[in-house]
mmCIF file of C-alpha atoms in Angstrom:
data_model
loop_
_atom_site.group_PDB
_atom_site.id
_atom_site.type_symbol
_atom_site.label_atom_id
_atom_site.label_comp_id
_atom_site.label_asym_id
_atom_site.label_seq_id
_atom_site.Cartn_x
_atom_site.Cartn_y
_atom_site.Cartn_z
ATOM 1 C CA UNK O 169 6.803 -1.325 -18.983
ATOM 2 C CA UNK O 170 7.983 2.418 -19.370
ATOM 3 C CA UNK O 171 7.174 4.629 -22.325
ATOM 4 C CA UNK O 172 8.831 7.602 -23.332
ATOM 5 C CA UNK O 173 7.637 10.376 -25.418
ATOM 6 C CA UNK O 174 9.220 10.632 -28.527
ATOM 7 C CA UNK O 175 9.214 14.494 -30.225
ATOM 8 C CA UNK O 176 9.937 15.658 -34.024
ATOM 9 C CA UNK O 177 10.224 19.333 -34.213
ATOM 10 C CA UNK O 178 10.151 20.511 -37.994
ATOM 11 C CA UNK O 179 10.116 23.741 -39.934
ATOM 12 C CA UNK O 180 6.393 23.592 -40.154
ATOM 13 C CA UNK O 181 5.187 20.845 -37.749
ATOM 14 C CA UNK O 182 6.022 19.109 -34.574
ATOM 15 C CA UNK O 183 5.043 14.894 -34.321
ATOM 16 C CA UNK O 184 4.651 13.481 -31.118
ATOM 17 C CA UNK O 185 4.420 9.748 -30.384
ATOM 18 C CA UNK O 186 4.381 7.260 -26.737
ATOM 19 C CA UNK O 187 7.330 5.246 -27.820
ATOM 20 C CA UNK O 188 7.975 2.017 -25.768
ATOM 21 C CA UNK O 189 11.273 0.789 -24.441
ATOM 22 C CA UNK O 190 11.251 -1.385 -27.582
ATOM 23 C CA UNK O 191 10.324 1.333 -30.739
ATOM 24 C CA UNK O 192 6.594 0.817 -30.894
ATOM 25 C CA UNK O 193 5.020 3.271 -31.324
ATOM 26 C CA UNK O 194 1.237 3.371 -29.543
ATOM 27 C CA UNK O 195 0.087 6.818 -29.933
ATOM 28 C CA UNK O 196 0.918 9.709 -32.502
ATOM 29 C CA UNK O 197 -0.066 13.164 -32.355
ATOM 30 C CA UNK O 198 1.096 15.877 -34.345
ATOM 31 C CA UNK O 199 0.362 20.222 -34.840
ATOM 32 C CA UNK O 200 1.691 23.069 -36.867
ATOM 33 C CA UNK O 201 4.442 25.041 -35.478
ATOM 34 C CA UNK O 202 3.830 27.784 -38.353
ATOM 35 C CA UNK O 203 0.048 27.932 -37.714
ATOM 36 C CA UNK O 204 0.145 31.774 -37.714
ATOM 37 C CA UNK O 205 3.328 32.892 -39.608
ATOM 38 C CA UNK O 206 5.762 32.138 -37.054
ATOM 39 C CA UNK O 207 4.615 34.694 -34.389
ATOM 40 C CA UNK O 208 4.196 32.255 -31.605
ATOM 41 C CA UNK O 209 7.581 30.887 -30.804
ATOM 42 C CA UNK O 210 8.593 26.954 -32.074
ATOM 43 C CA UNK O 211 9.769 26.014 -29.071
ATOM 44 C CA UNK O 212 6.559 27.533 -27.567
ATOM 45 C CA UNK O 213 4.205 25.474 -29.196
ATOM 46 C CA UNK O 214 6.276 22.494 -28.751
ATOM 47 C CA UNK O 215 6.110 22.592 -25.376
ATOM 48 C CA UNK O 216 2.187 23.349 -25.326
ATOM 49 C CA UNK O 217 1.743 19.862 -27.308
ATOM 50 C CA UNK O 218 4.148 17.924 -25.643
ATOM 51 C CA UNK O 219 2.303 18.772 -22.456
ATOM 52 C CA UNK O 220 -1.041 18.073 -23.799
ATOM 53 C CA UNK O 221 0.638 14.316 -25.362
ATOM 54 C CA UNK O 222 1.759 13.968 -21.808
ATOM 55 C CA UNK O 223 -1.062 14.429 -19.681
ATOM 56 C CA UNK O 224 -3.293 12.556 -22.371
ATOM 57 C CA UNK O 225 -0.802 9.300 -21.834
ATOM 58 C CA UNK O 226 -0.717 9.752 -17.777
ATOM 59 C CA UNK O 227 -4.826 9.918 -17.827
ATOM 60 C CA UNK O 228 -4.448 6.018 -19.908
ATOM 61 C CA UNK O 229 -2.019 5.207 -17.317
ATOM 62 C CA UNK O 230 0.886 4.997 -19.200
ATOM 63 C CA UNK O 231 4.263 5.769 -17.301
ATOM 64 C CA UNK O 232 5.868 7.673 -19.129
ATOM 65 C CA UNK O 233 10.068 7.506 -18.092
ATOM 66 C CA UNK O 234 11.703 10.865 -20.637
ATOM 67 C CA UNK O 235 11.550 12.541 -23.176
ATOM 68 C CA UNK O 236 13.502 12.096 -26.941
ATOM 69 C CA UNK O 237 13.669 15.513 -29.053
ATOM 70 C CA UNK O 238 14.468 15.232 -32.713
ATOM 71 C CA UNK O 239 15.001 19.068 -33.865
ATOM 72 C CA UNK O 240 15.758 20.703 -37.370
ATOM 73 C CA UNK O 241 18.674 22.769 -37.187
ATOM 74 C CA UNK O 242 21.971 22.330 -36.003
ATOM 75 C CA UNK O 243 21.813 20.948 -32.304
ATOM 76 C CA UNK O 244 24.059 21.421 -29.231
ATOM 77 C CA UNK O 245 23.208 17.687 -28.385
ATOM 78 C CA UNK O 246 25.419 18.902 -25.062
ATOM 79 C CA UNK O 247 23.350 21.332 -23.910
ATOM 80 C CA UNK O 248 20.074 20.893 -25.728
ATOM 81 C CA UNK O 249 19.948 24.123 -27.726
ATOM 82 C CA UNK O 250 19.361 25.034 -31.419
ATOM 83 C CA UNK O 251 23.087 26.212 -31.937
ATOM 84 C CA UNK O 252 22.274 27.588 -35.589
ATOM 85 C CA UNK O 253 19.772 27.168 -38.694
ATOM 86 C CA UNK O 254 20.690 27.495 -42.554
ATOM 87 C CA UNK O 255 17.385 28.730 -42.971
ATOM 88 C CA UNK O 256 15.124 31.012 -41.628
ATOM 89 C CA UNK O 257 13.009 29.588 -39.226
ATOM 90 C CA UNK O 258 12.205 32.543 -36.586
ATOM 91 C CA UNK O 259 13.666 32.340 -32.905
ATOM 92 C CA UNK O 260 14.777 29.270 -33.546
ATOM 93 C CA UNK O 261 18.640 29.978 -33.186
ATOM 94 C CA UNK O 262 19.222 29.719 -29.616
ATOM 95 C CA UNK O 263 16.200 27.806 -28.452
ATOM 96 C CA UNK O 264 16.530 26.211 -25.403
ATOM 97 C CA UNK O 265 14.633 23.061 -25.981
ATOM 98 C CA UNK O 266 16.007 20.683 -23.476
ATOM 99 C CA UNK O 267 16.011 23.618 -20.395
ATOM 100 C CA UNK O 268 12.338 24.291 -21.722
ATOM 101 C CA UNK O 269 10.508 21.068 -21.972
ATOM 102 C CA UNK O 270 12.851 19.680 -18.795
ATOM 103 C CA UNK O 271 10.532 22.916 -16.761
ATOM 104 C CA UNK O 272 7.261 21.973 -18.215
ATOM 105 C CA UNK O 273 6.912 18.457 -18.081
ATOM 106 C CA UNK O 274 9.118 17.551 -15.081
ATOM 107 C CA UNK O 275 10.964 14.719 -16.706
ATOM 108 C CA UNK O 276 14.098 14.453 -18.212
ATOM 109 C CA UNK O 277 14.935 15.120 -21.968
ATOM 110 C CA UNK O 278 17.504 14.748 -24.281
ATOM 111 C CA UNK O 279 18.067 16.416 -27.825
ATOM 112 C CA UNK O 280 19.675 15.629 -31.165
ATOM 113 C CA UNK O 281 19.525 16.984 -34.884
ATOM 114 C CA UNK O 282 16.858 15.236 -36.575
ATOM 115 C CA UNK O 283 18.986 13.234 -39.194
ATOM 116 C CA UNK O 284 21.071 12.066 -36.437
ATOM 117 C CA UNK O 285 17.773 10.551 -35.029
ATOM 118 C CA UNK O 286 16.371 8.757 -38.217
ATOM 119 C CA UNK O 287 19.382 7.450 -38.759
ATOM 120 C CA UNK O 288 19.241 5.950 -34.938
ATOM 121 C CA UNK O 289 15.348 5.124 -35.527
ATOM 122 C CA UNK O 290 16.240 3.340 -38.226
ATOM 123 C CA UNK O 291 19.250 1.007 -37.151
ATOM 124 C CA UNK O 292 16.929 0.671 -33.850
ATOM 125 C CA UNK O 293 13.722 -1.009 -35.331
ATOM 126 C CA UNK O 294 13.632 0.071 -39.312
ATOM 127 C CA UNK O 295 15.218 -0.736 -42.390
ATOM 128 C CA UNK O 296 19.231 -0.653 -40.509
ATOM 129 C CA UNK O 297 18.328 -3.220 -37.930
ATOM 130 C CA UNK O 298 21.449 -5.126 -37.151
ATOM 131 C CA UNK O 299 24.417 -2.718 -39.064
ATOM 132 C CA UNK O 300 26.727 -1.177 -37.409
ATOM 133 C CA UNK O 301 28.137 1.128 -40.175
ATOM 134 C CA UNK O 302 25.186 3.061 -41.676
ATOM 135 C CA UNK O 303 25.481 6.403 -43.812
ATOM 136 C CA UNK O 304 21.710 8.097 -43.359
ATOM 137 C CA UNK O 305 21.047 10.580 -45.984
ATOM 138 C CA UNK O 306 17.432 12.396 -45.880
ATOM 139 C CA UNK O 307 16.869 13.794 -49.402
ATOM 140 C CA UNK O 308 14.134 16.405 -49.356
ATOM 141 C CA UNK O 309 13.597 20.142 -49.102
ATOM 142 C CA UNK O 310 17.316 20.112 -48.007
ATOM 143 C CA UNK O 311 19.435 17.063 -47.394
ATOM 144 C CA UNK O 312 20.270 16.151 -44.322
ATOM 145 C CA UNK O 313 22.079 12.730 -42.811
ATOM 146 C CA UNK O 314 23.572 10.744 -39.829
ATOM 147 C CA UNK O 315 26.732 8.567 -39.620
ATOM 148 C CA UNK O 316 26.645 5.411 -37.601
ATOM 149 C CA UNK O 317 30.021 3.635 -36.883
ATOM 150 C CA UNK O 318 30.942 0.949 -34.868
ATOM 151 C CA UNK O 319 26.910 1.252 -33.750
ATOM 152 C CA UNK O 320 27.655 4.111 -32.334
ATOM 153 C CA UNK O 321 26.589 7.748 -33.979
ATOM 154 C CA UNK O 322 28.409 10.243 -35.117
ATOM 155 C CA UNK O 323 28.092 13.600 -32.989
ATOM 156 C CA UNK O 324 31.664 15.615 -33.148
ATOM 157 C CA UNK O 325 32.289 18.046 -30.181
ATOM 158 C CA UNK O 326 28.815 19.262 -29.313
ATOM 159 C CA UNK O 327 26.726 17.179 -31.197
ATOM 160 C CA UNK O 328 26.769 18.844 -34.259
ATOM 161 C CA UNK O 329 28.418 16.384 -36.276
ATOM 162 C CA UNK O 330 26.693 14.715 -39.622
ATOM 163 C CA UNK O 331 25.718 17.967 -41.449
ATOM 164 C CA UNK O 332 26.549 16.491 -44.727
ATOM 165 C CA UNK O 333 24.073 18.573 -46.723
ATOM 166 C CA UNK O 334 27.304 21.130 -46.439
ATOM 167 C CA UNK O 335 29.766 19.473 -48.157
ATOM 168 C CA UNK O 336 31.228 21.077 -50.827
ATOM 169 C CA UNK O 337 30.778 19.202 -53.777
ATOM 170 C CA UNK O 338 30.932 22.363 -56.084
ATOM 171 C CA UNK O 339 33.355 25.438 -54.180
ATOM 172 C CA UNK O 340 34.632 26.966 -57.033
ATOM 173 C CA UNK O 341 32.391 27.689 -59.147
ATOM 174 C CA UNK O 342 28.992 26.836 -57.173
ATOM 175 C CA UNK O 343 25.092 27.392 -56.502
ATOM 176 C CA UNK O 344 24.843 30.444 -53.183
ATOM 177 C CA UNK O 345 23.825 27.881 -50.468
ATOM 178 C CA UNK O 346 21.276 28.928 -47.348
ATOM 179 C CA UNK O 347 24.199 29.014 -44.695
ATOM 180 C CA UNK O 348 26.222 31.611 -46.503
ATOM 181 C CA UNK O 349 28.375 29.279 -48.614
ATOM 182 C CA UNK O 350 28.342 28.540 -52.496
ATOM 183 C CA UNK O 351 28.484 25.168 -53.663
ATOM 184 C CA UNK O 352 27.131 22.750 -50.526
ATOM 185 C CA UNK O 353 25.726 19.237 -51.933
ATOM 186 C CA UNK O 354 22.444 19.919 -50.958
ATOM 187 C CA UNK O 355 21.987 22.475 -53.731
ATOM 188 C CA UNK O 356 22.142 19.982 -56.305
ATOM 189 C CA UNK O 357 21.333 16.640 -54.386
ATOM 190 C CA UNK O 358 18.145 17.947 -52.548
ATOM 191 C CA UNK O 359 14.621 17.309 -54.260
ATOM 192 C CA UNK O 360 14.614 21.275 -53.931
ATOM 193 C CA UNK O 361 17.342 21.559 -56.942
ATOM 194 C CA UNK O 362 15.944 18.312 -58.864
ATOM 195 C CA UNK O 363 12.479 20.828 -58.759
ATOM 196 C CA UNK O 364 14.372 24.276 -59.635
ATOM 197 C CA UNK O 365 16.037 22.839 -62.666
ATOM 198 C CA UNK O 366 12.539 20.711 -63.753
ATOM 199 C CA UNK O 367 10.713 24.244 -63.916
ATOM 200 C CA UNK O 368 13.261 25.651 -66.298
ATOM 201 C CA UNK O 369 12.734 22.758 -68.610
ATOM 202 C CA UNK O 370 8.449 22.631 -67.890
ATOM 203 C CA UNK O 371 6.767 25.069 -65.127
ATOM 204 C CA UNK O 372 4.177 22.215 -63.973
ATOM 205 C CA UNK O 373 7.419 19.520 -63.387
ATOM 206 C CA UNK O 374 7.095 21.633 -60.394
ATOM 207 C CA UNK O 375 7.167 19.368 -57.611
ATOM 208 C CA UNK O 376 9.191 15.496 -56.826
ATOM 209 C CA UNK O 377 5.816 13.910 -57.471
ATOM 210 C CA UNK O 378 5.419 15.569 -60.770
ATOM 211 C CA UNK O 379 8.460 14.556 -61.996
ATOM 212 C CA UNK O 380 8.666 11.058 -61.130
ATOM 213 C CA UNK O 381 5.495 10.617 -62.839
ATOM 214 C CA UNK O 382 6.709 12.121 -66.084
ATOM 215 C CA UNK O 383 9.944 9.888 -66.058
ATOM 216 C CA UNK O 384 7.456 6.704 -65.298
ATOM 217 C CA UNK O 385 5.672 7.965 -68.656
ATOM 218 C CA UNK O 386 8.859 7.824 -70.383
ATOM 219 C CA UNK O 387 9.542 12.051 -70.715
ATOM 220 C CA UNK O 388 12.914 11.356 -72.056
ATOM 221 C CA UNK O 389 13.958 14.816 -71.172
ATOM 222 C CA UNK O 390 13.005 14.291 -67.290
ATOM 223 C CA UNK O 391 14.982 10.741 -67.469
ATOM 224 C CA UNK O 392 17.715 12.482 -68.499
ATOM 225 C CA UNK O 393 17.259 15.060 -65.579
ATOM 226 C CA UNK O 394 17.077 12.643 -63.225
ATOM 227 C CA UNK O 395 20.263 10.883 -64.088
ATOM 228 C CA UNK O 396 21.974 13.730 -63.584
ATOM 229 C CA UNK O 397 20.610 14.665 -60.179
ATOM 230 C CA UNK O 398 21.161 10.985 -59.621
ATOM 231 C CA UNK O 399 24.845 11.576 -60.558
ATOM 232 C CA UNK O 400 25.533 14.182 -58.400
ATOM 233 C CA UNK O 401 24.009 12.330 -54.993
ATOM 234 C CA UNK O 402 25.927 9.583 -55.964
ATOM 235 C CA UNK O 403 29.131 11.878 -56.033
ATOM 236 C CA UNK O 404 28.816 13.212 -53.003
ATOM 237 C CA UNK O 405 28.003 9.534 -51.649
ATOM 238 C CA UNK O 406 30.970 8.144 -53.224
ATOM 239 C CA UNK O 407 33.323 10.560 -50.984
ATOM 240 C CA UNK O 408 31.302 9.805 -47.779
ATOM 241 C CA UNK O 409 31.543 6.007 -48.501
ATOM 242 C CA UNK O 410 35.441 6.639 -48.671
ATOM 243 C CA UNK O 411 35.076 8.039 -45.783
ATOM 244 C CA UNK O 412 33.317 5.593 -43.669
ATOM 245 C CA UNK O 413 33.297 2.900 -45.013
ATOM 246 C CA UNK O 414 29.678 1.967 -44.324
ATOM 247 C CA UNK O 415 27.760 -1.579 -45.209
ATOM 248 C CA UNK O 416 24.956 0.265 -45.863
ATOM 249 C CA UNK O 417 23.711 3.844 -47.267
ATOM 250 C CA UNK O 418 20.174 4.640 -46.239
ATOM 251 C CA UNK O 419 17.581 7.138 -48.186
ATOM 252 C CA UNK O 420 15.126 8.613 -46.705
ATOM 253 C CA UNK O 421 12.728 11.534 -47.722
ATOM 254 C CA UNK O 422 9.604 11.507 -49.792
ATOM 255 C CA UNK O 423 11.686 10.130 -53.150
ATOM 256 C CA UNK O 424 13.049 7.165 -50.921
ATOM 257 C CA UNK O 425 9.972 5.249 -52.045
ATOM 258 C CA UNK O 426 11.163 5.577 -55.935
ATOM 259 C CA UNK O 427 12.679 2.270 -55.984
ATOM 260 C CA UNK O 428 13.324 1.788 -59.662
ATOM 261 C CA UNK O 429 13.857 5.221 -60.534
ATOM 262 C CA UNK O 430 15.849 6.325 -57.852
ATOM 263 C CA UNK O 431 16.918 3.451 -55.449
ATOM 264 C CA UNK O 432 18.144 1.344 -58.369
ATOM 265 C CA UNK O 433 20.431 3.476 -60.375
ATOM 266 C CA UNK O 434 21.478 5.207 -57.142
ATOM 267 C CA UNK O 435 22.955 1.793 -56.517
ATOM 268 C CA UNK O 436 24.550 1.139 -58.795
ATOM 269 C CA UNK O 437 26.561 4.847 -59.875
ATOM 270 C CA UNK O 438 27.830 4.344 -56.238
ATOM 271 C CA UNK O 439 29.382 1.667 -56.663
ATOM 272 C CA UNK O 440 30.607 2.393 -59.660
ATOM 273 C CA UNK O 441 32.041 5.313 -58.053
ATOM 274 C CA UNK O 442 33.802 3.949 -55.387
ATOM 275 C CA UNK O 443 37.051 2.010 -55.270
ATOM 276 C CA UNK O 444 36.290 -2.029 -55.560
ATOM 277 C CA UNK O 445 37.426 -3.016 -52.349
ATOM 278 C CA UNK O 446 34.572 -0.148 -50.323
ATOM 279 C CA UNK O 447 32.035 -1.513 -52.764
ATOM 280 C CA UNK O 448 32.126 -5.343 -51.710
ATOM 281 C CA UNK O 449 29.072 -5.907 -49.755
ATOM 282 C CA UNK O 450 27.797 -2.398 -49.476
ATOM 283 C CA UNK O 451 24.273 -2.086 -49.713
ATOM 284 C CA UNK O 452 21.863 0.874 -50.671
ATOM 285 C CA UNK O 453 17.819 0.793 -49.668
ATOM 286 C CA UNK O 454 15.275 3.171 -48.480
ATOM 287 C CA UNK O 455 14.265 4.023 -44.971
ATOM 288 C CA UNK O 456 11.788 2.144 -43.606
ATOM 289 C CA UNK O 457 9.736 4.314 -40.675
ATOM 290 C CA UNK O 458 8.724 7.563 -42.467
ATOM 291 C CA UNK O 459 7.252 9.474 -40.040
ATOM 292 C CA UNK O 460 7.972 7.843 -36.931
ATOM 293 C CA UNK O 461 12.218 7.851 -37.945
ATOM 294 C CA UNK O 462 12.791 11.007 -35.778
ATOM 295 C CA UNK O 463 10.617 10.435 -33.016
ATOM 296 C CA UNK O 464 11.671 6.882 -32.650
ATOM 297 C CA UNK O 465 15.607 7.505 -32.562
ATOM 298 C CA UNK O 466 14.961 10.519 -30.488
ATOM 299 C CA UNK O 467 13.496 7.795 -27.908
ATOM 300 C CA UNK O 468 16.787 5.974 -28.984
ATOM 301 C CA UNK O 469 18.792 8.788 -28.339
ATOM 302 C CA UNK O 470 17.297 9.640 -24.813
ATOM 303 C CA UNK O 471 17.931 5.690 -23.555
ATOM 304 C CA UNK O 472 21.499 5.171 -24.987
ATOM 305 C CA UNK O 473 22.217 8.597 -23.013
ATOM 306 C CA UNK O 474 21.077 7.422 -20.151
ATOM 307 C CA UNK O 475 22.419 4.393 -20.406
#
């Protein structure tokens, strides 16, 4: 049976994992990408691991058939380059990933934005199995997501389709965003902005964790917090589910595993949100394969492109 190697390139580390032709996942490996501030290259360090992962599988005698990339950053699925960042990630912009890896491994890769790849991970073996119309939204430092339709994702021209995170939920009057605009959802749906208006209220609700563990206490001031961070993700999902049309809205991230406080109500301000006829049968849960999503649909993503 082939494998394929499965990659996860993030703003501070890279996850490797020998995916099989089915989504299992046999071995994991993962490193720092900012280890020393950024001076050795991403893509650079990438490519040293991914080399390492590869030679370690060959010596077990696995045979290992391509390579899957799941990248941060807005990716030129086309050509397999970092097309652009809303952040600053050093010599990132521009990197070649695909022309790179393709040179040092001598097998052939393919590469797609990481929320485009959890959301394929997911539909593949997680939590989506068996829908064809998923809306993947990733709530954490930023927010990113994926659109599935008709079971096949949503890419645009060049792959860079599914940057939801900039929507403009607020224009006029909104928060400066990362990529040079004011008002993108992210700055009020991310776990970031639930955190930066927390620490104006209480400096230690300075992290997701923190907070969700004064709401489970009852802190009546961080319930009503969270309903109104709660409010504005469902906003922005409202519009998307208009959109779409999707039988099911994924969540991933760290606060995905907040079923009452999050999941729940979630739920049910999209639907009241929507028009009756888009909320008959649509469903909201969390993601299912945490770390693995990106490699896995990045394995996912390499097979239905060479398919």
């Amino acid at each position: 049976m082939n494998t394929y190697l499965g990659i996860d390139i993030g703003g501070t580390a890279v996850k490797l994992g020998l995916v099989t032709e089915t989504g299992e996942v046999l071995q994991r490996r993962e490193a720092s990408v900012s280890f020393d501030g950024y001076r050795t290259p991403i893509l650079d360090t990438v490519c040293q691991e991914a080399a390492r992962m590869l030679a370690g599988c060959q010596a077990a005698g696995y045979s290992v058939a391509g390579v899957g990339v799941s990248a941060t950053g807005q990716i030129d699925s086309a050509r397999g380059i970092v097309a652009g960042t809303c952040g600053s990630l050093p010599g990132w912009p521009g990197a070649p990933i695909r022309a790179a890896l393709e040179a040092g491994l001598g097998l052939p890769v393919a590469v797609a934005n990481d929320a485009n790849c959890m959301i394929l991970g997911e539909a593949w073996v997680g939590a989506a199995r068996g829908c064809a119309d998923v809306l993947g939204v990733t709530i954490g430092t930023g927010l990113g997501g994926g659109v599935l339709t008709g079971g096949r994702l949503l890419e645009g021209a060049r792959g860079l389709g599914g940057e939801l995170g900039h929507m403009r939920t607020h224009a006029l009057d909104g928060v400066p965003c990362t990529c040079g605009a004011a008002g993108c959802w992210e700055r009020y749906a991310s776990t970031s902005a639930l955190v930066r208006r927390a620490v104006q209220t209480d400096p230690a609700l300075d992290s997701g964790r923190a907070i969700f563990a004064a709401a489970r206490q009852g802190d009546k001031a961080v319930l009503a917090l969270l309903e109104g961070w709660i409010a504005e993700i469902a906003e922005g999902l409202a519009g998307l589910v208009h959109l779409f049309n999707p039988q099911l809205i994924l969540i991933g991230g760290g606060v995905s595993s907040q079923q009452e406080l999050l999941i729940d109500p979630l739920a049910r301000q999209v639907k009241a949100r929507v028009m009756p006829a888009f909320a008959e049968g649509l469903e909201l849960r969390p993601a299912a394969l945490a770390n693995d999503a990106g490699l896995v649909g990045a394995v996912r993503y390499f097979l239905d492109r060479r398919a």
